[in-house]
Amino acid sequence: MAMTPGTLITVAPTGAELAKSDFPHLPTTLDELVETATSCERAGASMIHLHIRDADHRPTLDASYLKAAVQALREQTSLVIQLSTGGSVHDPLDQRLTVLDAEPDACSLTCGTTNFGDDVFLNPYGFMSDLYVQAQEREVVPEFELFDLGHVASLARLIDAHGLPFGGKVHVDFVTGVPGGMPGTPAALLAGVAMLPTEVTSWAATGIGRSHLPIVATALAAGGHLRVGMEDNVVFARGVPVEHNSQLVERAATLAELMQRPAMSTDAARAVLGVKDRRRA
Ligand code: KMH
Ligand code: ZN
């Protein structure tokens, strides 16, 4: 895998786990999402990983909410729009497949079931396989979410079974530090990177909670890309809560610049990921 000169920064602004009542700065309305997306793009993000909330700020997979968000972000930003198919741990598998109906540029595809705190994040092979094939058919680029080393092996199984994803690239994201998944340590991340199948063309990483900064630093040093955002981390520094997702993007972009791998443009990210340009469709 060639070392990419720039850094693809993904912002994951909301997630499905935190309550708006506990974290009032969490962007949950469409207006807040658009404002967040535009300031994060300005700060250096080139992709957004989206979980959508309903009028009560609760996670939803309702098609009308998803379509409205995709349309608004496509009109008002040039970010690559990646919808979560992971949803919340309570979402049924069949509903998670319907996320593709909103015609995102990209979607997450988690490569295996994992313990998720006290819950279980379910991703049986049949579901992964159906999502893989449906994403190929609909020309949506999957980002393979790897929560554990076993997920790397399952990714290889998917590629062997179905060939390359739409666009011909294979981009993965290590989600480290989830209680029940791989730890958010440099050693665990580098073990995962060493196991990646040869078809993988780019990788990113995120660290949940306090593993955030060590994983950013490790990924930058090892040629990886970054995911940051309140979905994964709401503490900017000891005793300092995150008040806006753009703070995390800005710091990641500064570190990337210092490492001589500056934040890449949205056009460059589109090329790295092999996404279809739907902006003028
Ligand atoms: N909310 C987690 C249960 C994804 O977006 O695909 C799953 C998750 C992964 O966040
Ligand atoms: Zn997510």
PDB file of C-alpha atoms and ligand atoms in Angstrom:
ATOM      1  CA  MET A   1       0.000   0.000   0.000  1.00  0.00           C
ATOM      2  CA  ALA A   2       1.505   3.318  -1.047  1.00  0.00           C
ATOM      3  CA  MET A   3       1.853   6.059   1.613  1.00  0.00           C
ATOM      4  CA  THR A   4      -0.623   8.819   0.733  1.00  0.00           C
ATOM      5  CA  PRO A   5       0.958  12.277   0.953  1.00  0.00           C
ATOM      6  CA  GLY A   6      -2.121  13.917   2.477  1.00  0.00           C
ATOM      7  CA  THR A   7      -4.456  12.960   5.302  1.00  0.00           C
ATOM      8  CA  LEU A   8      -8.113  12.184   4.798  1.00  0.00           C
ATOM      9  CA  ILE A   9      -9.932  13.487   7.864  1.00  0.00           C
ATOM     10  CA  THR A  10     -13.391  12.119   8.533  1.00  0.00           C
ATOM     11  CA  VAL A  11     -15.638  13.796  11.050  1.00  0.00           C
ATOM     12  CA  ALA A  12     -18.136  11.628  12.936  1.00  0.00           C
ATOM     13  CA  PRO A  13     -20.129  14.395  14.608  1.00  0.00           C
ATOM     14  CA  THR A  14     -23.032  12.694  16.355  1.00  0.00           C
ATOM     15  CA  GLY A  15     -23.142   8.887  16.660  1.00  0.00           C
ATOM     16  CA  ALA A  16     -26.069   6.998  18.117  1.00  0.00           C
ATOM     17  CA  GLU A  17     -25.034   6.627  21.730  1.00  0.00           C
ATOM     18  CA  LEU A  18     -24.989  10.051  23.375  1.00  0.00           C
ATOM     19  CA  ALA A  19     -28.125  11.846  24.552  1.00  0.00           C
ATOM     20  CA  LYS A  20     -28.678  15.464  23.532  1.00  0.00           C
ATOM     21  CA  SER A  21     -29.852  16.183  27.076  1.00  0.00           C
ATOM     22  CA  ASP A  22     -26.435  15.135  28.412  1.00  0.00           C
ATOM     23  CA  PHE A  23     -24.431  16.755  25.591  1.00  0.00           C
ATOM     24  CA  PRO A  24     -26.240  19.887  24.350  1.00  0.00           C
ATOM     25  CA  HIS A  25     -23.397  20.607  21.884  1.00  0.00           C
ATOM     26  CA  LEU A  26     -24.057  17.341  20.036  1.00  0.00           C
ATOM     27  CA  PRO A  27     -25.367  18.234  16.551  1.00  0.00           C
ATOM     28  CA  THR A  28     -28.706  16.457  16.183  1.00  0.00           C
ATOM     29  CA  THR A  29     -30.966  18.735  14.116  1.00  0.00           C
ATOM     30  CA  LEU A  30     -30.567  19.228  10.377  1.00  0.00           C
ATOM     31  CA  ASP A  31     -29.526  22.867  10.871  1.00  0.00           C
ATOM     32  CA  GLU A  32     -26.912  21.839  13.430  1.00  0.00           C
ATOM     33  CA  LEU A  33     -25.610  19.115  11.128  1.00  0.00           C
ATOM     34  CA  VAL A  34     -25.248  21.505   8.191  1.00  0.00           C
ATOM     35  CA  GLU A  35     -23.488  24.095  10.371  1.00  0.00           C
ATOM     36  CA  THR A  36     -21.212  21.396  11.798  1.00  0.00           C
ATOM     37  CA  ALA A  37     -20.423  19.984   8.370  1.00  0.00           C
ATOM     38  CA  THR A  38     -19.563  23.359   6.853  1.00  0.00           C
ATOM     39  CA  SER A  39     -17.280  24.386   9.716  1.00  0.00           C
ATOM     40  CA  CYS A  40     -15.603  20.964   9.812  1.00  0.00           C
ATOM     41  CA  GLU A  41     -14.996  21.122   6.047  1.00  0.00           C
ATOM     42  CA  ARG A  42     -13.410  24.537   6.541  1.00  0.00           C
ATOM     43  CA  ALA A  43     -11.244  23.067   9.316  1.00  0.00           C
ATOM     44  CA  GLY A  44      -9.968  20.241   7.094  1.00  0.00           C
ATOM     45  CA  ALA A  45     -12.499  17.400   7.043  1.00  0.00           C
ATOM     46  CA  SER A  46     -13.168  15.775   3.677  1.00  0.00           C
ATOM     47  CA  MET A  47     -15.707  13.099   4.694  1.00  0.00           C
ATOM     48  CA  ILE A  48     -18.571  13.010   7.184  1.00  0.00           C
ATOM     49  CA  HIS A  49     -19.777   9.824   8.906  1.00  0.00           C
ATOM     50  CA  LEU A  50     -23.428  10.416   9.684  1.00  0.00           C
ATOM     51  CA  HIS A  51     -25.903   9.062  12.206  1.00  0.00           C
ATOM     52  CA  ILE A  52     -29.234  10.837  11.982  1.00  0.00           C
ATOM     53  CA  ARG A  53     -31.523  11.862  14.863  1.00  0.00           C
ATOM     54  CA  ASP A  54     -35.294  12.412  14.794  1.00  0.00           C
ATOM     55  CA  ALA A  55     -37.286  15.395  16.069  1.00  0.00           C
ATOM     56  CA  ASP A  56     -36.815  14.104  19.633  1.00  0.00           C
ATOM     57  CA  HIS A  57     -33.026  13.879  19.059  1.00  0.00           C
ATOM     58  CA  ARG A  58     -33.190  10.068  19.108  1.00  0.00           C
ATOM     59  CA  PRO A  59     -31.313   7.886  16.580  1.00  0.00           C
ATOM     60  CA  THR A  60     -33.419   7.072  13.537  1.00  0.00           C
ATOM     61  CA  LEU A  61     -33.071   5.167  10.272  1.00  0.00           C
ATOM     62  CA  ASP A  62     -36.248   6.733   8.891  1.00  0.00           C
ATOM     63  CA  ALA A  63     -35.710   7.255   5.149  1.00  0.00           C
ATOM     64  CA  SER A  64     -37.136  10.772   5.089  1.00  0.00           C
ATOM     65  CA  TYR A  65     -34.671  12.013   7.717  1.00  0.00           C
ATOM     66  CA  LEU A  66     -31.746  10.290   6.013  1.00  0.00           C
ATOM     67  CA  LYS A  67     -32.632  11.621   2.556  1.00  0.00           C
ATOM     68  CA  ALA A  68     -33.111  15.169   3.860  1.00  0.00           C
ATOM     69  CA  ALA A  69     -29.684  15.100   5.515  1.00  0.00           C
ATOM     70  CA  VAL A  70     -27.925  13.698   2.444  1.00  0.00           C
ATOM     71  CA  GLN A  71     -29.570  16.277   0.201  1.00  0.00           C
ATOM     72  CA  ALA A  72     -28.810  19.237   2.487  1.00  0.00           C
ATOM     73  CA  LEU A  73     -25.180  18.269   3.019  1.00  0.00           C
ATOM     74  CA  ARG A  74     -24.684  17.590  -0.684  1.00  0.00           C
ATOM     75  CA  GLU A  75     -26.080  21.027  -1.545  1.00  0.00           C
ATOM     76  CA  GLN A  76     -24.199  22.945   1.111  1.00  0.00           C
ATOM     77  CA  THR A  77     -20.844  21.174   1.380  1.00  0.00           C
ATOM     78  CA  SER A  78     -18.581  19.154  -0.870  1.00  0.00           C
ATOM     79  CA  LEU A  79     -17.832  16.562   1.804  1.00  0.00           C
ATOM     80  CA  VAL A  80     -17.978  12.883   0.934  1.00  0.00           C
ATOM     81  CA  ILE A  81     -21.196  11.756   2.603  1.00  0.00           C
ATOM     82  CA  GLN A  82     -20.956   8.460   4.422  1.00  0.00           C
ATOM     83  CA  LEU A  83     -24.100   7.154   6.116  1.00  0.00           C
ATOM     84  CA  SER A  84     -23.779   4.779   9.031  1.00  0.00           C
ATOM     85  CA  THR A  85     -25.331   1.369   8.453  1.00  0.00           C
ATOM     86  CA  GLY A  86     -24.370   0.449  12.003  1.00  0.00           C
ATOM     87  CA  GLY A  87     -27.100   2.652  13.436  1.00  0.00           C
ATOM     88  CA  SER A  88     -27.623   1.986  17.119  1.00  0.00           C
ATOM     89  CA  VAL A  89     -27.282  -1.414  18.801  1.00  0.00           C
ATOM     90  CA  HIS A  90     -31.101  -1.547  18.900  1.00  0.00           C
ATOM     91  CA  ASP A  91     -31.680  -1.229  15.136  1.00  0.00           C
ATOM     92  CA  PRO A  92     -32.818  -4.376  13.306  1.00  0.00           C
ATOM     93  CA  LEU A  93     -30.572  -5.690  10.511  1.00  0.00           C
ATOM     94  CA  ASP A  94     -33.169  -5.352   7.731  1.00  0.00           C
ATOM     95  CA  GLN A  95     -33.691  -1.660   8.549  1.00  0.00           C
ATOM     96  CA  ARG A  96     -29.957  -1.056   8.540  1.00  0.00           C
ATOM     97  CA  LEU A  97     -29.845  -2.233   4.906  1.00  0.00           C
ATOM     98  CA  THR A  98     -32.404   0.414   3.900  1.00  0.00           C
ATOM     99  CA  VAL A  99     -29.849   3.170   4.616  1.00  0.00           C
ATOM    100  CA  LEU A 100     -28.608   2.715   1.037  1.00  0.00           C
ATOM    101  CA  ASP A 101     -31.971   4.027  -0.248  1.00  0.00           C
ATOM    102  CA  ALA A 102     -30.825   7.532   0.738  1.00  0.00           C
ATOM    103  CA  GLU A 103     -28.110   7.321  -1.959  1.00  0.00           C
ATOM    104  CA  PRO A 104     -25.062   8.322   0.073  1.00  0.00           C
ATOM    105  CA  ASP A 105     -21.595   8.427  -1.513  1.00  0.00           C
ATOM    106  CA  ALA A 106     -20.324   5.916   1.009  1.00  0.00           C
ATOM    107  CA  CYS A 107     -21.580   3.743   3.850  1.00  0.00           C
ATOM    108  CA  SER A 108     -20.029   2.092   6.860  1.00  0.00           C
ATOM    109  CA  LEU A 109     -19.827  -1.709   6.838  1.00  0.00           C
ATOM    110  CA  THR A 110     -18.684  -3.282  10.098  1.00  0.00           C
ATOM    111  CA  CYS A 111     -16.882  -6.556   9.543  1.00  0.00           C
ATOM    112  CA  GLY A 112     -18.197  -8.562  12.457  1.00  0.00           C
ATOM    113  CA  THR A 113     -20.201  -8.705  15.650  1.00  0.00           C
ATOM    114  CA  THR A 114     -18.591  -7.100  18.659  1.00  0.00           C
ATOM    115  CA  ASN A 115     -19.338  -6.575  22.308  1.00  0.00           C
ATOM    116  CA  PHE A 116     -20.163  -2.891  22.699  1.00  0.00           C
ATOM    117  CA  GLY A 117     -20.038  -1.917  26.343  1.00  0.00           C
ATOM    118  CA  ASP A 118     -22.899  -3.826  27.948  1.00  0.00           C
ATOM    119  CA  ASP A 119     -24.556  -4.303  24.544  1.00  0.00           C
ATOM    120  CA  VAL A 120     -23.830  -6.357  21.442  1.00  0.00           C
ATOM    121  CA  PHE A 121     -23.306  -4.702  18.052  1.00  0.00           C
ATOM    122  CA  LEU A 122     -24.612  -7.379  15.708  1.00  0.00           C
ATOM    123  CA  ASN A 123     -23.031  -7.939  12.293  1.00  0.00           C
ATOM    124  CA  PRO A 124     -23.456 -11.575  11.225  1.00  0.00           C
ATOM    125  CA  TYR A 125     -21.659 -12.638   8.054  1.00  0.00           C
ATOM    126  CA  GLY A 126     -24.913 -12.901   6.054  1.00  0.00           C
ATOM    127  CA  PHE A 127     -25.747  -9.267   6.829  1.00  0.00           C
ATOM    128  CA  MET A 128     -22.251  -8.076   5.941  1.00  0.00           C
ATOM    129  CA  SER A 129     -22.401 -10.015   2.709  1.00  0.00           C
ATOM    130  CA  ASP A 130     -25.849  -8.634   1.724  1.00  0.00           C
ATOM    131  CA  LEU A 131     -24.707  -5.085   2.501  1.00  0.00           C
ATOM    132  CA  TYR A 132     -21.492  -5.568   0.517  1.00  0.00           C
ATOM    133  CA  VAL A 133     -23.363  -6.749  -2.584  1.00  0.00           C
ATOM    134  CA  GLN A 134     -26.125  -4.133  -2.317  1.00  0.00           C
ATOM    135  CA  ALA A 135     -23.522  -1.372  -1.979  1.00  0.00           C
ATOM    136  CA  GLN A 136     -21.772  -2.694  -5.111  1.00  0.00           C
ATOM    137  CA  GLU A 137     -25.085  -2.716  -7.038  1.00  0.00           C
ATOM    138  CA  ARG A 138     -25.988   0.830  -5.916  1.00  0.00           C
ATOM    139  CA  GLU A 139     -22.517   2.221  -6.560  1.00  0.00           C
ATOM    140  CA  VAL A 140     -21.960   3.166  -2.923  1.00  0.00           C
ATOM    141  CA  VAL A 141     -18.435   2.842  -1.533  1.00  0.00           C
ATOM    142  CA  PRO A 142     -18.196   0.953   1.766  1.00  0.00           C
ATOM    143  CA  GLU A 143     -15.825   1.974   4.511  1.00  0.00           C
ATOM    144  CA  PHE A 144     -14.974  -1.216   6.373  1.00  0.00           C
ATOM    145  CA  GLU A 145     -15.182  -0.645  10.118  1.00  0.00           C
ATOM    146  CA  LEU A 146     -12.768  -2.910  11.975  1.00  0.00           C
ATOM    147  CA  PHE A 147     -13.384  -3.144  15.722  1.00  0.00           C
ATOM    148  CA  ASP A 148     -11.226  -6.203  16.251  1.00  0.00           C
ATOM    149  CA  LEU A 149      -8.498  -8.244  14.584  1.00  0.00           C
ATOM    150  CA  GLY A 150     -11.014 -10.949  13.615  1.00  0.00           C
ATOM    151  CA  HIS A 151     -12.800  -8.286  11.552  1.00  0.00           C
ATOM    152  CA  VAL A 152      -9.710  -7.980   9.357  1.00  0.00           C
ATOM    153  CA  ALA A 153     -10.014 -11.667   8.471  1.00  0.00           C
ATOM    154  CA  SER A 154     -13.728 -11.257   7.724  1.00  0.00           C
ATOM    155  CA  LEU A 155     -12.938  -8.365   5.375  1.00  0.00           C
ATOM    156  CA  ALA A 156     -10.615 -10.673   3.422  1.00  0.00           C
ATOM    157  CA  ARG A 157     -13.432 -13.255   3.259  1.00  0.00           C
ATOM    158  CA  LEU A 158     -15.851 -10.655   1.847  1.00  0.00           C
ATOM    159  CA  ILE A 159     -13.393  -9.550  -0.839  1.00  0.00           C
ATOM    160  CA  ASP A 160     -12.661 -13.182  -1.790  1.00  0.00           C
ATOM    161  CA  ALA A 161     -16.383 -13.909  -2.061  1.00  0.00           C
ATOM    162  CA  HIS A 162     -17.566 -10.796  -3.921  1.00  0.00           C
ATOM    163  CA  GLY A 163     -14.597  -9.075  -5.555  1.00  0.00           C
ATOM    164  CA  LEU A 164     -13.716  -5.427  -5.054  1.00  0.00           C
ATOM    165  CA  PRO A 165     -16.260  -2.843  -3.882  1.00  0.00           C
ATOM    166  CA  PHE A 166     -17.695  -0.246  -6.255  1.00  0.00           C
ATOM    167  CA  GLY A 167     -14.929   2.110  -7.366  1.00  0.00           C
ATOM    168  CA  GLY A 168     -12.186  -0.499  -7.036  1.00  0.00           C
ATOM    169  CA  LYS A 169     -10.695   0.870  -3.798  1.00  0.00           C
ATOM    170  CA  VAL A 170     -10.735  -0.731  -0.365  1.00  0.00           C
ATOM    171  CA  HIS A 171     -10.746   1.785   2.493  1.00  0.00           C
ATOM    172  CA  VAL A 172     -10.916   0.620   6.104  1.00  0.00           C
ATOM    173  CA  ASP A 173     -11.281   2.373   9.439  1.00  0.00           C
ATOM    174  CA  PHE A 174     -10.006   0.845  12.691  1.00  0.00           C
ATOM    175  CA  VAL A 175     -12.439   1.747  15.464  1.00  0.00           C
ATOM    176  CA  THR A 176     -10.315   1.176  18.559  1.00  0.00           C
ATOM    177  CA  GLY A 177     -10.983   1.509  22.248  1.00  0.00           C
ATOM    178  CA  VAL A 178     -14.621   0.338  22.261  1.00  0.00           C
ATOM    179  CA  PRO A 179     -15.122  -1.676  25.481  1.00  0.00           C
ATOM    180  CA  GLY A 180     -15.326  -5.188  23.979  1.00  0.00           C
ATOM    181  CA  GLY A 181     -13.276  -4.468  20.871  1.00  0.00           C
ATOM    182  CA  MET A 182      -9.563  -4.019  20.182  1.00  0.00           C
ATOM    183  CA  PRO A 183      -7.856  -1.690  22.643  1.00  0.00           C
ATOM    184  CA  GLY A 184      -7.001   1.854  21.566  1.00  0.00           C
ATOM    185  CA  THR A 185      -3.251   1.328  21.740  1.00  0.00           C
ATOM    186  CA  PRO A 186      -0.503   1.807  19.159  1.00  0.00           C
ATOM    187  CA  ALA A 187       0.403  -1.906  19.467  1.00  0.00           C
ATOM    188  CA  ALA A 188      -3.125  -3.113  18.726  1.00  0.00           C
ATOM    189  CA  LEU A 189      -3.583  -0.681  15.834  1.00  0.00           C
ATOM    190  CA  LEU A 190      -0.271  -1.620  14.234  1.00  0.00           C
ATOM    191  CA  ALA A 191      -1.089  -5.336  14.609  1.00  0.00           C
ATOM    192  CA  GLY A 192      -4.292  -4.696  12.661  1.00  0.00           C
ATOM    193  CA  VAL A 193      -2.492  -2.707   9.970  1.00  0.00           C
ATOM    194  CA  ALA A 194       0.033  -5.534   9.544  1.00  0.00           C
ATOM    195  CA  MET A 195      -2.813  -8.001   8.923  1.00  0.00           C
ATOM    196  CA  LEU A 196      -4.632  -5.989   6.237  1.00  0.00           C
ATOM    197  CA  PRO A 197      -5.270  -7.891   3.003  1.00  0.00           C
ATOM    198  CA  THR A 198      -3.257  -6.713  -0.003  1.00  0.00           C
ATOM    199  CA  GLU A 199      -6.425  -5.374  -1.666  1.00  0.00           C
ATOM    200  CA  VAL A 200      -6.674  -2.579   0.949  1.00  0.00           C
ATOM    201  CA  THR A 201      -5.740   0.747  -0.637  1.00  0.00           C
ATOM    202  CA  SER A 202      -6.077   3.077   2.382  1.00  0.00           C
ATOM    203  CA  TRP A 203      -6.713   2.888   6.104  1.00  0.00           C
ATOM    204  CA  ALA A 204      -7.859   5.249   8.821  1.00  0.00           C
ATOM    205  CA  ALA A 205      -8.209   4.954  12.562  1.00  0.00           C
ATOM    206  CA  THR A 206     -10.126   6.410  15.447  1.00  0.00           C
ATOM    207  CA  GLY A 207      -9.692   5.989  19.174  1.00  0.00           C
ATOM    208  CA  ILE A 208     -12.673   6.114  21.493  1.00  0.00           C
ATOM    209  CA  GLY A 209     -12.418   8.361  24.542  1.00  0.00           C
ATOM    210  CA  ARG A 210      -8.969   8.684  26.041  1.00  0.00           C
ATOM    211  CA  SER A 211      -7.372   6.641  23.257  1.00  0.00           C
ATOM    212  CA  HIS A 212      -8.227   9.454  20.824  1.00  0.00           C
ATOM    213  CA  LEU A 213      -4.871  11.274  20.758  1.00  0.00           C
ATOM    214  CA  PRO A 214      -2.544   8.222  20.906  1.00  0.00           C
ATOM    215  CA  ILE A 215      -4.417   6.740  17.939  1.00  0.00           C
ATOM    216  CA  VAL A 216      -4.284  10.022  15.976  1.00  0.00           C
ATOM    217  CA  ALA A 217      -0.522  10.167  16.551  1.00  0.00           C
ATOM    218  CA  THR A 218       0.024   6.509  15.653  1.00  0.00           C
ATOM    219  CA  ALA A 219      -2.067   6.694  12.488  1.00  0.00           C
ATOM    220  CA  LEU A 220      -0.265   9.827  11.301  1.00  0.00           C
ATOM    221  CA  ALA A 221       3.132   8.239  11.938  1.00  0.00           C
ATOM    222  CA  ALA A 222       2.200   4.977  10.211  1.00  0.00           C
ATOM    223  CA  GLY A 223       0.631   6.418   7.052  1.00  0.00           C
ATOM    224  CA  GLY A 224      -3.015   6.155   8.070  1.00  0.00           C
ATOM    225  CA  HIS A 225      -5.902   8.577   7.804  1.00  0.00           C
ATOM    226  CA  LEU A 226      -7.996   9.935  10.677  1.00  0.00           C
ATOM    227  CA  ARG A 227     -11.520   9.884  12.007  1.00  0.00           C
ATOM    228  CA  VAL A 228     -12.393  12.317  14.776  1.00  0.00           C
ATOM    229  CA  GLY A 229     -15.629  13.648  16.236  1.00  0.00           C
ATOM    230  CA  MET A 230     -18.065  13.625  19.126  1.00  0.00           C
ATOM    231  CA  GLU A 231     -19.340  10.156  18.166  1.00  0.00           C
ATOM    232  CA  ASP A 232     -16.001   8.881  19.470  1.00  0.00           C
ATOM    233  CA  ASN A 233     -14.725  11.453  21.938  1.00  0.00           C
ATOM    234  CA  VAL A 234     -16.270  14.336  23.856  1.00  0.00           C
ATOM    235  CA  VAL A 235     -13.225  15.383  25.887  1.00  0.00           C
ATOM    236  CA  PHE A 236     -10.853  17.817  24.200  1.00  0.00           C
ATOM    237  CA  ALA A 237      -8.285  17.831  27.000  1.00  0.00           C
ATOM    238  CA  ARG A 238      -8.256  16.941  30.670  1.00  0.00           C
ATOM    239  CA  GLY A 239     -11.263  18.774  32.162  1.00  0.00           C
ATOM    240  CA  VAL A 240     -12.138  20.479  28.856  1.00  0.00           C
ATOM    241  CA  PRO A 241     -15.230  19.162  27.075  1.00  0.00           C
ATOM    242  CA  VAL A 242     -15.571  19.329  23.282  1.00  0.00           C
ATOM    243  CA  GLU A 243     -17.914  22.185  22.421  1.00  0.00           C
ATOM    244  CA  HIS A 244     -17.821  21.826  18.662  1.00  0.00           C
ATOM    245  CA  ASN A 245     -16.714  19.015  16.371  1.00  0.00           C
ATOM    246  CA  SER A 246     -14.576  21.488  14.426  1.00  0.00           C
ATOM    247  CA  GLN A 247     -12.203  21.740  17.437  1.00  0.00           C
ATOM    248  CA  LEU A 248     -11.291  18.078  16.950  1.00  0.00           C
ATOM    249  CA  VAL A 249     -10.963  18.441  13.174  1.00  0.00           C
ATOM    250  CA  GLU A 250      -8.830  21.569  13.543  1.00  0.00           C
ATOM    251  CA  ARG A 251      -6.430  19.877  15.965  1.00  0.00           C
ATOM    252  CA  ALA A 252      -6.185  16.777  13.751  1.00  0.00           C
ATOM    253  CA  ALA A 253      -5.474  18.991  10.724  1.00  0.00           C
ATOM    254  CA  THR A 254      -2.767  20.868  12.644  1.00  0.00           C
ATOM    255  CA  LEU A 255      -1.086  17.619  13.669  1.00  0.00           C
ATOM    256  CA  ALA A 256      -1.341  16.282  10.107  1.00  0.00           C
ATOM    257  CA  GLU A 257       0.247  19.457   8.777  1.00  0.00           C
ATOM    258  CA  LEU A 258       3.088  19.171  11.313  1.00  0.00           C
ATOM    259  CA  MET A 259       3.636  15.590  10.162  1.00  0.00           C
ATOM    260  CA  GLN A 260       3.965  16.832   6.557  1.00  0.00           C
ATOM    261  CA  ARG A 261       0.757  15.056   5.581  1.00  0.00           C
ATOM    262  CA  PRO A 262      -1.727  17.959   5.419  1.00  0.00           C
ATOM    263  CA  ALA A 263      -5.494  17.502   5.370  1.00  0.00           C
ATOM    264  CA  MET A 264      -6.580  16.579   1.852  1.00  0.00           C
ATOM    265  CA  SER A 265      -9.259  18.283  -0.213  1.00  0.00           C
ATOM    266  CA  THR A 266     -12.637  16.691  -0.795  1.00  0.00           C
ATOM    267  CA  ASP A 267     -11.648  16.058  -4.432  1.00  0.00           C
ATOM    268  CA  ALA A 268      -8.511  14.232  -3.317  1.00  0.00           C
ATOM    269  CA  ALA A 269     -10.590  12.207  -0.843  1.00  0.00           C
ATOM    270  CA  ARG A 270     -13.013  11.251  -3.622  1.00  0.00           C
ATOM    271  CA  ALA A 271     -10.071   9.915  -5.630  1.00  0.00           C
ATOM    272  CA  VAL A 272      -8.629   7.989  -2.661  1.00  0.00           C
ATOM    273  CA  LEU A 273     -12.001   6.382  -1.934  1.00  0.00           C
ATOM    274  CA  GLY A 274     -13.161   5.867  -5.523  1.00  0.00           C
ATOM    275  CA  VAL A 275     -16.566   7.430  -4.853  1.00  0.00           C
ATOM    276  CA  LYS A 276     -18.982   8.412  -7.585  1.00  0.00           C
ATOM    277  CA  ASP A 277     -19.493  12.164  -7.856  1.00  0.00           C
ATOM    278  CA  ARG A 278     -23.220  12.616  -7.215  1.00  0.00           C
ATOM    279  CA  ARG A 279     -23.030  16.369  -6.604  1.00  0.00           C
ATOM    280  CA  ARG A 280     -24.434  17.388  -9.972  1.00  0.00           C
ATOM    281  CA  ALA A 281     -26.585  14.313 -10.601  1.00  0.00           C
TER     282      ALA A 281
HETATM  283  N1  KMH B   1     -23.391   2.951  16.882  1.00  0.00           N
HETATM  284  C1  KMH B   1     -22.662   1.721  16.899  1.00  0.00           C
HETATM  285  C2  KMH B   1     -23.498   0.631  17.463  1.00  0.00           C
HETATM  286  C3  KMH B   1     -21.247   2.474  12.320  1.00  0.00           C
HETATM  287  O1  KMH B   1     -21.597   3.633  12.332  1.00  0.00           O
HETATM  288  O2  KMH B   1     -21.309   1.781  11.321  1.00  0.00           O
HETATM  289  C4  KMH B   1     -22.195   1.349  15.557  1.00  0.00           C
HETATM  290  C5  KMH B   1     -21.436   2.341  14.806  1.00  0.00           C
HETATM  291  C6  KMH B   1     -20.760   1.832  13.594  1.00  0.00           C
HETATM  292  O3  KMH B   1     -21.404   3.522  15.085  1.00  0.00           O
HETATM  293 ZN    ZN B   2     -20.940   5.336  13.560  1.00  0.00          ZN
END
